[in-house]
Coordinates of C-alpha atoms and ligand atoms in Angstrom, one line a residue:
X278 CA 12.5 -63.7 -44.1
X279 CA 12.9 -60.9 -41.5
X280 CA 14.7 -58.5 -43.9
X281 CA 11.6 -59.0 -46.3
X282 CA 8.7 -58.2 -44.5
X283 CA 11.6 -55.4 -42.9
X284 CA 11.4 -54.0 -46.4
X285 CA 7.9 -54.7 -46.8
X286 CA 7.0 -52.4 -43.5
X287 CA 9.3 -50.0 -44.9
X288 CA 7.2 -49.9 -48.0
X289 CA 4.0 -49.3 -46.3
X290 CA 5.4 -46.3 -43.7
X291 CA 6.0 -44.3 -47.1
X292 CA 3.0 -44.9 -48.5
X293 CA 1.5 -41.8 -46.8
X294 CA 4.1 -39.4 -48.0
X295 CA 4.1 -40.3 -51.5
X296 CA 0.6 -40.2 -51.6
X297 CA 1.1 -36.2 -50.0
X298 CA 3.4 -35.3 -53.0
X299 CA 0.1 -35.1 -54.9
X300 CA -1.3 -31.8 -56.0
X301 CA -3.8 -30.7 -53.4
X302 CA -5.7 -28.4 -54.9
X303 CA -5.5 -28.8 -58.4
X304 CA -7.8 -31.4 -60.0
X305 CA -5.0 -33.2 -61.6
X306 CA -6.2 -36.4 -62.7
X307 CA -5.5 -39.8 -61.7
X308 CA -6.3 -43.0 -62.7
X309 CA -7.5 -46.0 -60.6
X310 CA -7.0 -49.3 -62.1
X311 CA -9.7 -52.3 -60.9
X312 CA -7.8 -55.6 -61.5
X313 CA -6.1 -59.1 -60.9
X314 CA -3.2 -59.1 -58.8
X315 CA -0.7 -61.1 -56.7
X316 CA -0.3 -59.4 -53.1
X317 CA 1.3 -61.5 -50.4
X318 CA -0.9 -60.7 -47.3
X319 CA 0.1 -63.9 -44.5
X320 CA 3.3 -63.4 -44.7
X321 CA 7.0 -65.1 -46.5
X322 CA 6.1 -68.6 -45.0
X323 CA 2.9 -68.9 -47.1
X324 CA 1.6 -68.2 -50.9
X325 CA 1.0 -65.4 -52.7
X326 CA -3.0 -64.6 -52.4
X327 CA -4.8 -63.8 -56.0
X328 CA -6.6 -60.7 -55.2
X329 CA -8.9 -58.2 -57.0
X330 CA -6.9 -54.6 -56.1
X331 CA -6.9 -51.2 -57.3
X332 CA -3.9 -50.8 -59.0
X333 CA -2.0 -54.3 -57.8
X334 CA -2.1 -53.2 -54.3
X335 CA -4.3 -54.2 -51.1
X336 CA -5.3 -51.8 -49.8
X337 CA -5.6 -49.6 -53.0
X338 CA -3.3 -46.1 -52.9
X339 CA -4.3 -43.6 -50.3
X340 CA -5.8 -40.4 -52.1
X341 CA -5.3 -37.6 -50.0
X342 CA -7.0 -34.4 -51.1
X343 CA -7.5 -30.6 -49.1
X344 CA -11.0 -29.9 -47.6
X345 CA -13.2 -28.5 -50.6
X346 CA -10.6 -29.5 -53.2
X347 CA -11.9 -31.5 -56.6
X348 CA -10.8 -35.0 -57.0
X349 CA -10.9 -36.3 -60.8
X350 CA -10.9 -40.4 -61.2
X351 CA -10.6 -42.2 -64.1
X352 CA -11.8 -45.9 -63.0
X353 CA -10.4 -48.4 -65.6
X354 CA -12.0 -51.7 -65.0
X355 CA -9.9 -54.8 -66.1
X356 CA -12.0 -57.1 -64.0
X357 CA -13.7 -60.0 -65.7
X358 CA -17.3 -58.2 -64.3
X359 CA -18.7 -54.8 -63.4
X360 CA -18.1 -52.8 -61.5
X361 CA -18.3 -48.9 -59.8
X362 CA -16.4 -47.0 -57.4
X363 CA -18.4 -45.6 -54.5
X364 CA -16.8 -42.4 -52.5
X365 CA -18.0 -43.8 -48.8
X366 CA -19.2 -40.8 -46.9
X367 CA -18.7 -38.0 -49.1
X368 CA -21.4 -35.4 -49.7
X369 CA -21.0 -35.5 -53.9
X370 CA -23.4 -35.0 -56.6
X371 CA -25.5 -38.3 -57.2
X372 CA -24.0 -38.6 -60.2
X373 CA -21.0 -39.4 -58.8
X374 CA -22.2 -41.9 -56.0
X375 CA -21.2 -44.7 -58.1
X376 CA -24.4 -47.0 -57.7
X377 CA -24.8 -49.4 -60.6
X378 CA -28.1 -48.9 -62.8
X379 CA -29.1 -45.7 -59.6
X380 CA -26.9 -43.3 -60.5
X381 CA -24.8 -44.6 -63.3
X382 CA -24.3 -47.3 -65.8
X383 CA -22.0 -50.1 -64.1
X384 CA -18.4 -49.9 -66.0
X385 CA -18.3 -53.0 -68.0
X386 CA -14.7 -54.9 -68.2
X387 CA -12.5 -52.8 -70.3
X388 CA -14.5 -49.5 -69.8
X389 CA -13.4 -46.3 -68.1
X390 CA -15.7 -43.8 -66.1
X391 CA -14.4 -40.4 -64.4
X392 CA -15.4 -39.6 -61.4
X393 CA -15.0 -35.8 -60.3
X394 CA -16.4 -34.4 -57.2
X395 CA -15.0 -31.8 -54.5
X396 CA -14.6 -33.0 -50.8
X397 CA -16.9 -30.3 -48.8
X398 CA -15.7 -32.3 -45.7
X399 CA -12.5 -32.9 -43.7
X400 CA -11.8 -36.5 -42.5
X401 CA -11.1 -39.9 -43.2
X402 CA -13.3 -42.0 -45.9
X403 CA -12.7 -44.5 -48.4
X404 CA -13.4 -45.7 -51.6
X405 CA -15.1 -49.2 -52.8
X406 CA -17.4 -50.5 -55.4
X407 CA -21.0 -50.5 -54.8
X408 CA -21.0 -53.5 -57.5
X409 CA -21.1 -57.3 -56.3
X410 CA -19.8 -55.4 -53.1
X411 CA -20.1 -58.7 -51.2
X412 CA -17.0 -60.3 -53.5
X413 CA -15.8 -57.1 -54.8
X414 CA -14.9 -55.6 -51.5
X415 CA -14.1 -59.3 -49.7
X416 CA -11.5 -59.9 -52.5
X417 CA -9.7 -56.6 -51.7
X418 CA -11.5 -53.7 -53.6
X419 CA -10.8 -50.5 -50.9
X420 CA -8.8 -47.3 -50.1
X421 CA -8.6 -44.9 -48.1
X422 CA -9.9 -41.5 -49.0
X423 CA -8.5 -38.5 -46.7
X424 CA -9.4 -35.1 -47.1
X425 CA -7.7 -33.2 -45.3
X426 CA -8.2 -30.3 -42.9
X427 CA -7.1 -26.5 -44.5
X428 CA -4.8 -26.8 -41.1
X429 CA -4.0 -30.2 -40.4
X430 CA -3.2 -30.2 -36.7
X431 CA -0.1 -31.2 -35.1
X432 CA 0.7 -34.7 -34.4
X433 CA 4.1 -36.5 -35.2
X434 CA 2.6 -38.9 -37.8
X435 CA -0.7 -39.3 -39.2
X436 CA -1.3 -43.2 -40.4
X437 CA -4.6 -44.7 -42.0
X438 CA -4.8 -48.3 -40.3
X439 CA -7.1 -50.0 -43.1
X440 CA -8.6 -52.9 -41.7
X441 CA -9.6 -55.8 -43.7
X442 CA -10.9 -59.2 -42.8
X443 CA -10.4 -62.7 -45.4
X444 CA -11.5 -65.8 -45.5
X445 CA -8.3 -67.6 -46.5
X446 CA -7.4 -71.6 -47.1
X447 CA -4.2 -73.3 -46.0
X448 CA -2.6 -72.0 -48.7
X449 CA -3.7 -68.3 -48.7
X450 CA -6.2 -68.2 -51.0
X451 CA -9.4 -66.7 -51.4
X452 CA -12.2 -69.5 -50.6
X453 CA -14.9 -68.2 -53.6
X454 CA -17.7 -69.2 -51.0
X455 CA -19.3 -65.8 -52.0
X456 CA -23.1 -65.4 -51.2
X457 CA -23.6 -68.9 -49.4
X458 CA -27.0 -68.5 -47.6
X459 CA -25.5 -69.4 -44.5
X460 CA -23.2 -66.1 -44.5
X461 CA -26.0 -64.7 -45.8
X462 CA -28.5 -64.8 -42.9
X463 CA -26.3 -64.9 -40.0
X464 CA -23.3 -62.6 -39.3
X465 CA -22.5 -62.0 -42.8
X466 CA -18.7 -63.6 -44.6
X467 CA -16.7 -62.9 -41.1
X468 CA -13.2 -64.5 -42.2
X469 CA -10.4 -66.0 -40.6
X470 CA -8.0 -63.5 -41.6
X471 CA -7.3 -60.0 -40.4
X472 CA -5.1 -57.6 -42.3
X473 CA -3.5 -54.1 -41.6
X474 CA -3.1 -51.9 -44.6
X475 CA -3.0 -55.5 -46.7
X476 CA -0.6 -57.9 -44.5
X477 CA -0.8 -60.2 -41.8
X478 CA 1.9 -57.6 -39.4
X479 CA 3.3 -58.2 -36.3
X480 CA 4.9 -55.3 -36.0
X481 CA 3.8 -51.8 -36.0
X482 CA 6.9 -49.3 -34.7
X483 CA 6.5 -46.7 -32.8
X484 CA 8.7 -43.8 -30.9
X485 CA 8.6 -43.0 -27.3
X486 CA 6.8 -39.8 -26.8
X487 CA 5.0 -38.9 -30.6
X488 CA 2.3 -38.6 -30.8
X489 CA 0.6 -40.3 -33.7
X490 CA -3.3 -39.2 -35.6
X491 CA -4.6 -42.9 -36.4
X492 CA -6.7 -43.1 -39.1
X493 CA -8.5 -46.4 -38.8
X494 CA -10.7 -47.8 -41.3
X495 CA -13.3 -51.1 -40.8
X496 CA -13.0 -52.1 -44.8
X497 CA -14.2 -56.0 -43.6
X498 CA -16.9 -56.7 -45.5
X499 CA -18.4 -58.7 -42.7
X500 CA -16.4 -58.5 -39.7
X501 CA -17.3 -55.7 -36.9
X502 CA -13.6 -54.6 -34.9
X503 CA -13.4 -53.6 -31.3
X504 CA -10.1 -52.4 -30.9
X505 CA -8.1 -52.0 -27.2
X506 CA -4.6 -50.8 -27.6
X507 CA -2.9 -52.1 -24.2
X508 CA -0.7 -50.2 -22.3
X509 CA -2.3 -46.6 -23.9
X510 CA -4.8 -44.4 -23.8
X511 CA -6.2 -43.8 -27.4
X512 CA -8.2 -40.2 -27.6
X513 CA -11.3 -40.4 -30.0
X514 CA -11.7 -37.2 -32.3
X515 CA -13.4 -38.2 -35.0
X516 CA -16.2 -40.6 -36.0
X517 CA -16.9 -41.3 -39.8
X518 CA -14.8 -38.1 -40.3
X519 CA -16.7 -35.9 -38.5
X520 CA -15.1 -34.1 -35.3
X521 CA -16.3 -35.0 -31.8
X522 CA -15.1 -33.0 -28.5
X523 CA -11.9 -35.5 -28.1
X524 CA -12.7 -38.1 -25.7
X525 CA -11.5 -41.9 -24.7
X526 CA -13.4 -44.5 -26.4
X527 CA -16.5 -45.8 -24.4
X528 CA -15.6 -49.2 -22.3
X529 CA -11.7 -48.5 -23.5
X530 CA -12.8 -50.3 -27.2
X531 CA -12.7 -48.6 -30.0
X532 CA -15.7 -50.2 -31.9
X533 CA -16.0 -50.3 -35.5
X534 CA -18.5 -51.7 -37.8
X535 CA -18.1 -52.8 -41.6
X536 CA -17.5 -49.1 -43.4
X537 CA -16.9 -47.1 -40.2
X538 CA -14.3 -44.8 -39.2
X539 CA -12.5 -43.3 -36.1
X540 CA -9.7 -41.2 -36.0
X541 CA -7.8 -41.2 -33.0
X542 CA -4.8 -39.7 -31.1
X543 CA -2.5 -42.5 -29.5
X544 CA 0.4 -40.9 -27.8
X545 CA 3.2 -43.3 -27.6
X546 CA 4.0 -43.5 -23.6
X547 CA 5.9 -46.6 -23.3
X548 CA 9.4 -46.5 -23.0
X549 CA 12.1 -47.6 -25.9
X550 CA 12.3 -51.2 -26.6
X551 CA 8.8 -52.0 -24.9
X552 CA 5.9 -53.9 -27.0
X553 CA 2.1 -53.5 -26.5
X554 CA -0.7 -55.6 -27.8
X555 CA -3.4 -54.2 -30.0
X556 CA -6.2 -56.6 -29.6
X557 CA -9.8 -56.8 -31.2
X558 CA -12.3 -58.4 -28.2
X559 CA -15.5 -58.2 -30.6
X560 CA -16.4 -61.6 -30.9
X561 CA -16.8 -63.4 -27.5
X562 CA -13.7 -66.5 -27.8
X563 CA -12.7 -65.3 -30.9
X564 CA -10.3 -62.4 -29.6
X565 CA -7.0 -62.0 -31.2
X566 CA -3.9 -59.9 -31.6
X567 CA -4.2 -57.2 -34.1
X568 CA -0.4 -55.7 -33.9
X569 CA 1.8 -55.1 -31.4
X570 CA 3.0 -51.9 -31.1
X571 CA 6.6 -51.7 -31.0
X572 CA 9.0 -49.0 -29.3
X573 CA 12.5 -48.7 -31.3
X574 CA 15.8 -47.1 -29.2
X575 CA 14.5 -43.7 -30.9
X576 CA 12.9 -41.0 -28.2
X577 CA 11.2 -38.3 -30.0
X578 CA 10.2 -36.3 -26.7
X579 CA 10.1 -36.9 -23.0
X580 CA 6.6 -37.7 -22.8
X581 CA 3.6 -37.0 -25.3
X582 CA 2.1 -33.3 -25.6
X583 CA -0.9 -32.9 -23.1
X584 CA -2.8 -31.0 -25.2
X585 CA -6.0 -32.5 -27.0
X586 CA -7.1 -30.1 -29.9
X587 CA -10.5 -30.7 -31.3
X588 CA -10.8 -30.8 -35.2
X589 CA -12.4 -27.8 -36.6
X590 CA -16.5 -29.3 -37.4
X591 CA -17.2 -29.7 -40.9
X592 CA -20.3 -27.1 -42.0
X593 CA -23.2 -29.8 -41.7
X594 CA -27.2 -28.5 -42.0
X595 CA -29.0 -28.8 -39.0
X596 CA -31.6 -30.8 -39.1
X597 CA -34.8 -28.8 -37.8
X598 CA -36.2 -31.3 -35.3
X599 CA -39.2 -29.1 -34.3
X600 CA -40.3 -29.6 -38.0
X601 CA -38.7 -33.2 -39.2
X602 CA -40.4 -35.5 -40.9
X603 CA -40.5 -38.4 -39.0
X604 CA -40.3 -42.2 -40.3
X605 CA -40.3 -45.2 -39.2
X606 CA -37.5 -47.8 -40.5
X607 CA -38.0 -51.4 -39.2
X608 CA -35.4 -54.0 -40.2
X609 CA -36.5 -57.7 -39.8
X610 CA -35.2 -61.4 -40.8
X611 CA -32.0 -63.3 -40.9
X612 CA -31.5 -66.3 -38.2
X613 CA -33.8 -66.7 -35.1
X614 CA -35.4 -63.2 -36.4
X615 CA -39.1 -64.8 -36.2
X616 CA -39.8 -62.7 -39.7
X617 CA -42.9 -64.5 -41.2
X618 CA -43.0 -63.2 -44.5
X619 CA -41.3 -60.0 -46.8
X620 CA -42.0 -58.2 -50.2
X621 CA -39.7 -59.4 -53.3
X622 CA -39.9 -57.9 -57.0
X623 CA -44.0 -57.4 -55.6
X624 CA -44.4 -60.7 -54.3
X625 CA -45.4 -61.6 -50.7
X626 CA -43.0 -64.6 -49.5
X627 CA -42.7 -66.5 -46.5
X628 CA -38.9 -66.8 -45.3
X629 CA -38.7 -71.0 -47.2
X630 CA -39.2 -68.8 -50.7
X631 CA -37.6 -65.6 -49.6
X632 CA -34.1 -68.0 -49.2
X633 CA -34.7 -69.6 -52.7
X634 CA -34.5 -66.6 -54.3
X635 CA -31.0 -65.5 -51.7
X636 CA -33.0 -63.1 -49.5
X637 CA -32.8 -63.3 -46.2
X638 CA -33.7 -59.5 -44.8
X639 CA -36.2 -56.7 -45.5
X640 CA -36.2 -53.1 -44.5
X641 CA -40.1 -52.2 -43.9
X642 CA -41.4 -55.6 -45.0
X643 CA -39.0 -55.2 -48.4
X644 CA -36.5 -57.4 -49.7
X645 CA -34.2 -55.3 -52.2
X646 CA -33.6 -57.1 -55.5
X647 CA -30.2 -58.4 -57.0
X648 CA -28.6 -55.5 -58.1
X649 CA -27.3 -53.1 -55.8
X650 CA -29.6 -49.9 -57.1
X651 CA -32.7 -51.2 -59.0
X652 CA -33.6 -48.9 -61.4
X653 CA -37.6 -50.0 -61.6
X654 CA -37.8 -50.5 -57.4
X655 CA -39.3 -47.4 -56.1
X656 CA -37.9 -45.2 -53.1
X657 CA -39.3 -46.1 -49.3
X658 CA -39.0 -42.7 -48.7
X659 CA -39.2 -39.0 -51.1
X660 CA -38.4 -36.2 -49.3
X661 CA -38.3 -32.6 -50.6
X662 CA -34.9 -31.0 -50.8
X663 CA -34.1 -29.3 -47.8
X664 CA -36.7 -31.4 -45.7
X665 CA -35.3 -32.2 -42.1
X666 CA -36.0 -35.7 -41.3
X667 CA -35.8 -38.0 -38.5
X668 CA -35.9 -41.8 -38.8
X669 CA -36.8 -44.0 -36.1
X670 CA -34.9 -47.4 -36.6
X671 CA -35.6 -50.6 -34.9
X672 CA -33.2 -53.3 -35.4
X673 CA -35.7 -56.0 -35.3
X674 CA -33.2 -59.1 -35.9
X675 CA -30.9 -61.2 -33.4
X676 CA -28.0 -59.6 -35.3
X677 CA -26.0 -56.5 -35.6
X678 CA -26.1 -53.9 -38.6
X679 CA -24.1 -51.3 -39.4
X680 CA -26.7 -48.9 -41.4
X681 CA -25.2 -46.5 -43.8
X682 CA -26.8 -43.7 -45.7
X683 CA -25.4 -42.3 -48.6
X684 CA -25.1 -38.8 -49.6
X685 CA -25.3 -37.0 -46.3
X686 CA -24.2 -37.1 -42.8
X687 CA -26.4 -37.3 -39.9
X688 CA -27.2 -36.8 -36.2
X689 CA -27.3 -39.9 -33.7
X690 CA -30.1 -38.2 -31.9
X691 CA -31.2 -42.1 -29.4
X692 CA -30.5 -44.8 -28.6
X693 CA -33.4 -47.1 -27.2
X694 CA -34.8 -44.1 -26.1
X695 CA -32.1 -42.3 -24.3
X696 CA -30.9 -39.1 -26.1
X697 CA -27.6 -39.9 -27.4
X698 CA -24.7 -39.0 -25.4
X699 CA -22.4 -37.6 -28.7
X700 CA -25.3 -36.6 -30.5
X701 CA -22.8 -37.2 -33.2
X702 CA -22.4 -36.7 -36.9
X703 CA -21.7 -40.5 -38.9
X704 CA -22.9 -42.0 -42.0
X705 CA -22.5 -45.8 -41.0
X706 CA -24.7 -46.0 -37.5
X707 CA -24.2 -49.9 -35.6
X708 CA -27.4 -51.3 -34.4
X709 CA -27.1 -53.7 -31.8
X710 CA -29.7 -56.8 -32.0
X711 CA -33.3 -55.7 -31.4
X712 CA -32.0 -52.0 -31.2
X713 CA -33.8 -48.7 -31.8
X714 CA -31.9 -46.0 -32.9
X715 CA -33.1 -42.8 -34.1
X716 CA -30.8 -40.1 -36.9
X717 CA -31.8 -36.8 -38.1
X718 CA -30.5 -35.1 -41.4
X719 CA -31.3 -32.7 -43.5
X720 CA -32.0 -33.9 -47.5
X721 CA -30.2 -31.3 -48.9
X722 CA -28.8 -33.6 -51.2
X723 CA -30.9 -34.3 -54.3
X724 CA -30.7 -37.8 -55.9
X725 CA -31.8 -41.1 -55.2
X726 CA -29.3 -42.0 -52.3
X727 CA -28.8 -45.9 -51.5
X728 CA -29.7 -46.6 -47.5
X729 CA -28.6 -50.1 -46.6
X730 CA -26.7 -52.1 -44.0
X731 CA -22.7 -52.6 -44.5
X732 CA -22.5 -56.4 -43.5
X733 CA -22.4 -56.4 -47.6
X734 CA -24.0 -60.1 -47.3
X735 CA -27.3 -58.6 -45.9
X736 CA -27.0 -55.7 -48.2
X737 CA -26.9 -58.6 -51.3
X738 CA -29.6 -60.6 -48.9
X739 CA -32.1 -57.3 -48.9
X740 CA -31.0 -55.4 -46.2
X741 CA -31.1 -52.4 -49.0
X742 CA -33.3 -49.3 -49.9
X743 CA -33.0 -45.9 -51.5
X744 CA -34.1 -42.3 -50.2
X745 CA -35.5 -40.1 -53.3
X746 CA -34.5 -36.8 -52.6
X747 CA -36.4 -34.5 -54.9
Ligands
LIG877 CU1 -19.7 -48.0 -48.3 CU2 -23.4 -48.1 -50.0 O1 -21.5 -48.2 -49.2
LIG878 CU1 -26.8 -56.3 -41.5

């Protein structure tokens, strides 16, 4: 038992380096395969879990392109639906967004689509389908996507900590519970189960004195993470791959919601053969032990370097606040919201119908339909290309959301008011209950461009919208 999940750790620390032997500038082509597979993620004392994977393995393989390299996917689906593969905070052409009936026809079981785009931005991202995302993703559709910078600072490692959350039975399998209403208009399909980089893991080794980059990646579907490594003082460089001047997290928690990102430095300062807990303390009484990290006899130095770098920024547009359009974006419904009525398919429903039809949430009094990018549902917003714009969100629900636009990057300008204190770049923005929250970007990016929250059970309850950029 100890010598198998030994070799399985094993396994997982190479990852990394075999996914660096591929070409990084070239646009050699590689294939992703959506489908069935058998992944033990609890651990040798219970069953094997029947997951959906990309290419039998949870998470899928870590692609890891250079800055302004071309990545070329061919996505075979040998699911028993559709499905798409969505590059989650990458600035590509629309075409390559990888929105069902949007920007592209869903791949059907058996079909292949390529994908084939160039990074413009360092950082960490990842890769999921935009296609029954709220089972796709929650039955282990994800990977990391890094690009990396044309310098890649120093650090002793550099390690992508997927996150993923599951709602298992007794014997490790997949409850199929998918889109039940009550997930649906509360927190979303928050599981019993959390994973790093696909298993149940007690262990995760460190040396005295290196100093490691962590990559960490919130792929839960549901399930927001705040993250306190004890003992250690994590630095914060990035957020949603873009730089920030290096800093410790806020309140020592490293927050993450569904589809965001950190990148952090964690210099190893305990001493050989010491442990330290990495705990998650979102949810009031429902804290738990992620990892421990674990010192081996090995000393790599003394003590960590003292120097923090700061990432060089990716080239973002600045938005022109002077001259931004500004919009309001209110989001409304879900439990104890006190939304009286919302917008479906043109129909005006009180909350009783809204549920009927699965809908639980609008975004400016509209409920998106079933599919993930309706072709015949018009944008809530057209902006001309190169428009600066500035939307002023209100979280108007008892309930966090993680709001994610697609397509672009953009500003954290406020929060309830008060000018934010990063200002900084993300694509996935949390928005704590009854919230306001104002972004700025510039729509440089033309294409219809999905806006929607990344609890992927309010996205499928119509917590969903596009952006036209024209
Ligand atoms: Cu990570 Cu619209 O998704
Ligand atoms: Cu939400």
């Amino acid at each position: 038992m100890r010598s198998t999940r030994r070799h399985l750790l094993k396994a997982a620390a190479a990852l990394p380096l075999a996914a660096h032997a591929w070409p990084a500038r070239a646009a050699a082509p590689r294939t992703l395969v959506a489908r069935p597979a058998r992944v033990n993620l609890v651990g040798p004392a219970y069953p094997d879990t029947e997951v959906w994977s990309f290419d039998g393995t949870v998470p899928g393989p870590i692609i890891r392109i250079r800055q302004g390299a071309r990545l070329r996917v061919d996505v075979r689906n040998e699911l028993s639906q559709d499905t798409t593969v969505h590059w989650h905070g990458i600035r590509l052409p629309n075409a390559m967004d990888g929105v069902p009936h949007l920007t592209q026809k869903p791949i059907a079981p058996g079909e292949t689509f390529t994908y084939d785009f160039a990074a413009p931005d360092a950082g960490t991202y990842w890769y999921h389908p935009h296609s029954r995302s709220f089972e796709q993703v929650a039955r282990g559709l994800y990977g990391a996507l890094i690009v990396e910078e044309a310098e890649p600072p120093p650090v002793d490692r550099d390690e992508v900590w997927v996150l993923a959350d599951w709602r298992l039975d007794r014997d490790a399998r997949i409850q199929p519970d998918f889109g039940n209403l009550r997930d649906l208009s509360h927190d979303g399909r928050v599981g019993n189960t959390m994973t790093l980089n696909g298993q149940v893991r007690d262990d995760f080794r460190v040396a005295a004195g290196e100093r490691l980059r962590l990559r960490l990646i919130n792929a839960a579907s549901a399930r927001v993470t705040a993250l306190e490594f004890k003992g250690h003082q994590p630095v914060v460089i990035a957020l949603d791959g873009h730089p920030i001047e290096p800093q410790p997290p806020e309140g020592g928690r490293i927050v993450l919601g569904p589809g965001m990102r950190a990148d952090i430095l964690l210099d190893a300062a305990g001493m050989p053969g010491e442990r330290y807990q990495v705990v998650d303390t979102w949810y009031r009484g429902r804290e738990y032990r992620l990892v421990d990290l674990v010192y081996d006899d090995r000393r790599r130095r003394d003590r960590p370097p003292q120097a923090f770098f700061r990432l060089p920024a990716n080239k973002l547009p600045e938005p022109d606040l002077d001259r931004a359009e500004r919009r309001e974006v209110v989001f409304s419904g879900g439990a104890m919201g006190g939304m009286t009525a919302a917008t479906l398919d043109g129909e005006r429903l009180d909350p009783r119908a809204l549920i009927e039809r699965g809908k639980a949430w609008a975004v400016n009094g509209v409920a998106a339909g079933d599919h993930d990018g309706q072709h015949d549902v018009q944008p809530f917003l057209t902006l001309r290309r190169g428009t600066s714009c500035v939307l002023a969100m209100a979280n108007d629900t008892s309930w966090p959301h993680p709001i994610h636009l697609h397509g672009h990057a953009f500003r954290v300008l406020s929060v309830n008011g008060q000018p934010s204190r990063l200002r900084e770049w993300r694509d996935t923005v949390l928005m704590q209950p009854r919230e306001k929250i104002d972004i700025a970007f510039v729509a440089d990016n033309p294409g219809d461009w999905m806006f929607h929250c990344h609890i992927l059970d309010h996205q499928q309850g119509g917590m969903m919208a596009h952006v036209r950029v024209a």
